[in-house]
PDB file of C-alpha atoms in Angstrom:
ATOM      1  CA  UNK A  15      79.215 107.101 110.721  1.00 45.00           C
ATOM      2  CA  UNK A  16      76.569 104.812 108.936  1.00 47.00           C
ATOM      3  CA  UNK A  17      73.320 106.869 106.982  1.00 47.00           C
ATOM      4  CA  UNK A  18      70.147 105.569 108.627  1.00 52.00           C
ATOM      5  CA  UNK A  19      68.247 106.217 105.234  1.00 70.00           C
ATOM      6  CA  UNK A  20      68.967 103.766 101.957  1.00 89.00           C
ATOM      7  CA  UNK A  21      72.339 104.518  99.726  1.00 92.00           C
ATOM      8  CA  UNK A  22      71.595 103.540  96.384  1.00 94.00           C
ATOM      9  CA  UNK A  23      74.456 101.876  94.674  1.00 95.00           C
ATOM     10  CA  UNK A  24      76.016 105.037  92.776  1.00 95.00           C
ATOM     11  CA  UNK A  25      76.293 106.498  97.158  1.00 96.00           C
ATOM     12  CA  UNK A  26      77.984 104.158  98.268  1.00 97.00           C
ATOM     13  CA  UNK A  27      81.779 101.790  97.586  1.00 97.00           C
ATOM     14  CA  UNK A  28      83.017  99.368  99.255  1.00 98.00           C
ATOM     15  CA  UNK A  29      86.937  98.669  99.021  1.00 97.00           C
ATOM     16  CA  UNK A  30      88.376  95.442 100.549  1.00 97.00           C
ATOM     17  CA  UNK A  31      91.791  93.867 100.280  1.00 94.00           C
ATOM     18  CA  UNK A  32      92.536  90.899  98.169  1.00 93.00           C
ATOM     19  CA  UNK A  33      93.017  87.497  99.931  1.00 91.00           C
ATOM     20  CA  UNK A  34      95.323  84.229 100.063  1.00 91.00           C
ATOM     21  CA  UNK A  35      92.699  82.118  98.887  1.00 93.00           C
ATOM     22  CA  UNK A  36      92.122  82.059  95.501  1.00 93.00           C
ATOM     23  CA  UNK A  37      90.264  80.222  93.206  1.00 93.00           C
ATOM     24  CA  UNK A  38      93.351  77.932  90.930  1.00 93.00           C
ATOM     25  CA  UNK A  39      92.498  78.335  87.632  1.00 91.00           C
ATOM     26  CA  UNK A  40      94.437  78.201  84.278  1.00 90.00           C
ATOM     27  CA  UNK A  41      92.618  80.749  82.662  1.00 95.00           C
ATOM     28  CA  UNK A  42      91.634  84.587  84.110  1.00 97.00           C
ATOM     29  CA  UNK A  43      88.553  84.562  85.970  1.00 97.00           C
ATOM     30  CA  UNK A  44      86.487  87.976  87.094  1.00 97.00           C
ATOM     31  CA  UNK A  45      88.293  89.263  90.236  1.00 96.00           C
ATOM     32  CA  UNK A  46      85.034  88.938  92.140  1.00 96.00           C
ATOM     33  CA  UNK A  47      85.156  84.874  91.708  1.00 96.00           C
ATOM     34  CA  UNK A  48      88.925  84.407  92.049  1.00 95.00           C
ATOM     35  CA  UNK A  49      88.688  85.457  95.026  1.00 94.00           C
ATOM     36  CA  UNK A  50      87.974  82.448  98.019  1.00 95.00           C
ATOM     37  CA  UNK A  51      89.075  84.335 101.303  1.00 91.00           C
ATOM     38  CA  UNK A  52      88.734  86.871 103.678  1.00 91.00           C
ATOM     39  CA  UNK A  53      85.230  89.054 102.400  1.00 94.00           C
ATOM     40  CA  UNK A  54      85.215  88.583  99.127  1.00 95.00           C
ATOM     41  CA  UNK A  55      82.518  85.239  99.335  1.00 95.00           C
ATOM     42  CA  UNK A  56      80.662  87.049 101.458  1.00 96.00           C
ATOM     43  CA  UNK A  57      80.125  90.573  99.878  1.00 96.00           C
ATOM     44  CA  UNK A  58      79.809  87.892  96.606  1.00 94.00           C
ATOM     45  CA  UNK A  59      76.608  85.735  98.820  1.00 95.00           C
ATOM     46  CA  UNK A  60      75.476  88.595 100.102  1.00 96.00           C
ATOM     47  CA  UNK A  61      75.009  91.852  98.267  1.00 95.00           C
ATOM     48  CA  UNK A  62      73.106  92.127  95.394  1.00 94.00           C
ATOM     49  CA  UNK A  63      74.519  92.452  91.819  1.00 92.00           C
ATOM     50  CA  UNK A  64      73.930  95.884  91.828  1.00 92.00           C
ATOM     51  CA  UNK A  65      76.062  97.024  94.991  1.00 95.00           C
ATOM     52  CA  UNK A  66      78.602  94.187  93.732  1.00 95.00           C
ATOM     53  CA  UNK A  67      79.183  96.645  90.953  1.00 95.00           C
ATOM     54  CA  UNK A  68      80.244  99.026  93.523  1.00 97.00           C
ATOM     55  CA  UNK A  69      82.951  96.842  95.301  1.00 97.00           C
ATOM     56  CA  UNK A  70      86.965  96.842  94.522  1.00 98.00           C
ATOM     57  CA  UNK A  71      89.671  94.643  95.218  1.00 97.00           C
ATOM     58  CA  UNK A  72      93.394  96.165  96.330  1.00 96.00           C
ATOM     59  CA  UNK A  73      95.611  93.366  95.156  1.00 94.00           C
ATOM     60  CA  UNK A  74      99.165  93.327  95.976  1.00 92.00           C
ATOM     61  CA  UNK A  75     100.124  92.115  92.843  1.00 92.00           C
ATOM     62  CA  UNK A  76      97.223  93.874  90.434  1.00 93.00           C
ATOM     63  CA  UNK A  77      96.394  97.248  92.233  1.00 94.00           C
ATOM     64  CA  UNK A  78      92.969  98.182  92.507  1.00 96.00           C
ATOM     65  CA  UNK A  79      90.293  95.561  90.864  1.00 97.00           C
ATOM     66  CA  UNK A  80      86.638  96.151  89.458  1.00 97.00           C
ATOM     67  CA  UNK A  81      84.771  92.721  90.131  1.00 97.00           C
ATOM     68  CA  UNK A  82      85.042  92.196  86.628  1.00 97.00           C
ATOM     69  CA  UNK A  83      88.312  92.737  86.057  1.00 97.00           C
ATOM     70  CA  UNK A  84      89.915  89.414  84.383  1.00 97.00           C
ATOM     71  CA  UNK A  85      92.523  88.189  86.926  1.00 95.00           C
ATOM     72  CA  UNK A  86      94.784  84.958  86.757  1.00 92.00           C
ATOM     73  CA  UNK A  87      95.718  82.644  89.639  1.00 90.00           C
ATOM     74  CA  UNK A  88      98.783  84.543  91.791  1.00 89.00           C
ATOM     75  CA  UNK A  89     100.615  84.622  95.125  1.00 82.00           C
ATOM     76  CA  UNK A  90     101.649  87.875  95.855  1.00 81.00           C
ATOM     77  CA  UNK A  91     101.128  89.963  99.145  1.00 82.00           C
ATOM     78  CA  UNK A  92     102.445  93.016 100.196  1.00 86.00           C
ATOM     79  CA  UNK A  93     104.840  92.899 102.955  1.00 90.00           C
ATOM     80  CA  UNK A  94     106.292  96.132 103.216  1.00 92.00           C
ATOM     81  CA  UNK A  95     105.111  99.674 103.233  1.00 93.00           C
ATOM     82  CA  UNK A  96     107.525 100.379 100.185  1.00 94.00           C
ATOM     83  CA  UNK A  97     106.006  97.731  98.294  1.00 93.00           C
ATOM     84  CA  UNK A  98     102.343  99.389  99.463  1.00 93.00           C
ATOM     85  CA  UNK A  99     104.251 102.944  98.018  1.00 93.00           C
ATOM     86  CA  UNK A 100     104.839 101.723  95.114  1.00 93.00           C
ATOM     87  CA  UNK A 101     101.285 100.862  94.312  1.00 93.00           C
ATOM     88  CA  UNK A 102     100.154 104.233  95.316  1.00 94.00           C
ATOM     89  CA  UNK A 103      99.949 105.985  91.857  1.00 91.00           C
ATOM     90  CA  UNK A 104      98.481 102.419  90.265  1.00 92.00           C
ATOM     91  CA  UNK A 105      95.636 102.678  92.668  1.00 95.00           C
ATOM     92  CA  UNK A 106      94.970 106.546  92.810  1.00 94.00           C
ATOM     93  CA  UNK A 107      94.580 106.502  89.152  1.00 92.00           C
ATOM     94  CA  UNK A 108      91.594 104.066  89.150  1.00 92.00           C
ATOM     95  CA  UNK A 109      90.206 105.327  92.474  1.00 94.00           C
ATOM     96  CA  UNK A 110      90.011 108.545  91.877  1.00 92.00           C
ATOM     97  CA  UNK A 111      87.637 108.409  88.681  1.00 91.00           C
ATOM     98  CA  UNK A 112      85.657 106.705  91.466  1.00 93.00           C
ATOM     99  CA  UNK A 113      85.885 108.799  93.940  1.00 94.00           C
ATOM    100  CA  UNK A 114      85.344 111.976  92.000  1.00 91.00           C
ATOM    101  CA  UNK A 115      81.958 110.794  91.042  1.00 93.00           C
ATOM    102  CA  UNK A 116      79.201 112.925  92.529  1.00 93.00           C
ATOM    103  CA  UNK A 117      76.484 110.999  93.564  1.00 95.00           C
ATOM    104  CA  UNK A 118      79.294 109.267  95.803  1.00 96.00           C
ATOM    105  CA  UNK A 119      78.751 110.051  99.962  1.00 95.00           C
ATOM    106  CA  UNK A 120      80.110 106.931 101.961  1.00 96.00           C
ATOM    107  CA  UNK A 121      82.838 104.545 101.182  1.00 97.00           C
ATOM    108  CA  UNK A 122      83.935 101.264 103.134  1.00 97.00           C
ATOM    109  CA  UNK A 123      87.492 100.400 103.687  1.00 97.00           C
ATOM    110  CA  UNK A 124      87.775  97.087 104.768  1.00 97.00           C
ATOM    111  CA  UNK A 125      91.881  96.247 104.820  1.00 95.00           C
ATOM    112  CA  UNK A 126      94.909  96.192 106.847  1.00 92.00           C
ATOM    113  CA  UNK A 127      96.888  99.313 107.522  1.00 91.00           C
ATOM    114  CA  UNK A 128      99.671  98.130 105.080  1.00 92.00           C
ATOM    115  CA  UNK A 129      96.628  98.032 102.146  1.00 94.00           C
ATOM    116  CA  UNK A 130      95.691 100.931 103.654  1.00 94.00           C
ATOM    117  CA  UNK A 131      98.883 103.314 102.467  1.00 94.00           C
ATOM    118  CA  UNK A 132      98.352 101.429  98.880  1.00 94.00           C
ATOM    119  CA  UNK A 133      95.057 103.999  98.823  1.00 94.00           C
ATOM    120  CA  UNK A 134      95.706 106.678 101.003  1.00 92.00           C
ATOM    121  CA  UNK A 135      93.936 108.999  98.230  1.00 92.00           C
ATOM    122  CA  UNK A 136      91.201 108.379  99.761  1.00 92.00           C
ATOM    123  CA  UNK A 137      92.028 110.505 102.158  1.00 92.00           C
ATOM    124  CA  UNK A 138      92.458 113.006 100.074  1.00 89.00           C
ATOM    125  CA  UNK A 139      88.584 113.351  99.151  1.00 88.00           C
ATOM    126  CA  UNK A 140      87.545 112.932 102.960  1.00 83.00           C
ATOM    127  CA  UNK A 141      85.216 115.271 103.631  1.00 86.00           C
ATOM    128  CA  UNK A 142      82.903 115.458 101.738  1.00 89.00           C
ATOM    129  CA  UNK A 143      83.168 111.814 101.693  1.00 93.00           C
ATOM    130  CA  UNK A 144      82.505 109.511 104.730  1.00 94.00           C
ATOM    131  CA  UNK A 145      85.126 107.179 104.910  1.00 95.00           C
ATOM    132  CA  UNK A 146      84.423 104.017 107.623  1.00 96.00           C
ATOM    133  CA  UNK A 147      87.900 101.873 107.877  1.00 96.00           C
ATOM    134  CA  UNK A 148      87.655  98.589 109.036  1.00 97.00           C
ATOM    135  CA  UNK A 149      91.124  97.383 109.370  1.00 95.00           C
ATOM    136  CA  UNK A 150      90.484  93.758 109.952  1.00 95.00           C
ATOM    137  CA  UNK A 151      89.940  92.073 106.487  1.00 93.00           C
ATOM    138  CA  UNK A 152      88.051  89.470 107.817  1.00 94.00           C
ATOM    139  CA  UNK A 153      85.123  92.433 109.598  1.00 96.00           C
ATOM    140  CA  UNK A 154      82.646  90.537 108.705  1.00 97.00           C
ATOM    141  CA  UNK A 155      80.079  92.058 111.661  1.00 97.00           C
ATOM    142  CA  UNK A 156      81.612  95.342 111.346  1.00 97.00           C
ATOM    143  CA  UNK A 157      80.915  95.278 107.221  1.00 97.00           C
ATOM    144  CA  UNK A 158      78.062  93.397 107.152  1.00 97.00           C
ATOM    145  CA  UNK A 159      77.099  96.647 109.913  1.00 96.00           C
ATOM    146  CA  UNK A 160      78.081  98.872 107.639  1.00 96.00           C
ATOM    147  CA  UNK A 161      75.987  97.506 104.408  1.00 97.00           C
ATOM    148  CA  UNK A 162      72.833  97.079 106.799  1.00 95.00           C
ATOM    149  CA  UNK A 163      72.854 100.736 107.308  1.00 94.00           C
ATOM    150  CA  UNK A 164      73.227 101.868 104.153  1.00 96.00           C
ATOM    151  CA  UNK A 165      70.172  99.020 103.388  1.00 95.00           C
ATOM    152  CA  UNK A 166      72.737  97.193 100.487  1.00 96.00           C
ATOM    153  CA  UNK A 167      72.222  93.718 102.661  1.00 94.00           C
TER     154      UNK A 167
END
């Protein structure tokens, strides 16, 4: 369900899985730029730096990323639901201080199933939370959808 009034940034998140492409680099770079693939350029070209605050990153290899976070070149991916398990706690403990916040109403899942069970928490706070899961990573219509509703593109 998408609002048909405004969210303003502290309303709404937007979580999206991390992608093959990645920007080489020798040194860390924020999250938000390492990223080349999938949504990430697009939430990045699109969505002003105010809901870019309000994105995160599940990365196989780093668990849940702010677009700030400081994040070296790496080729990981999660290929098995025990490898998305063993993530779990790693991402609940940074996604819940989100999630717990308030002023929060809608979030935007945009990953594959296997990303999904990395942050099945958020389950856990839906209701009162709207949760919309897109599980293609590469939604761009469906997201881009999404974000016009909530007026954040």
């Amino acid at each position: 369900m998408t609002p048909t009034s405004r969210l303003e940034p502290e309303q709404g998140l937007i979580i999206v899985s991390c992608s093959r492409e990645k920007l080489v680099t020798t040194t860390p770079v924020p999250a938000l730029e390492l990223y080349q693939g999938a949504l990430t350029p697009r939430l990045r070209d699109h969505v002003s730096p105010a809901h870019r605050a309000r994105l995160r990153i599940l990365s196989g290899a780093h668990g849940l990323l702010h677009p700030g976070d400081l994040v070296g070149t790496y080729d990981r991916k999660l290929r098995t639901r025990g490898e998305a398990q063993a993530l779990q706690a790693r991402v609940s403990e940074r996604l819940t201080t989100d999630l717990r916040d308030e002023a929060l109403r809608h979030v935007l899942v945009v990953m594959e199933p296997l990303y999904l069970t990395a942050a099945e928490c958020l389950f856990d706070h839906a209701p009162p939370l709207t949760l919309t899961v897109l599980p293609n990573p590469l939604d761009w219509t469906g997201t881009s959808a999404v974000l016009s509703g909530w007026g954040w593109l």
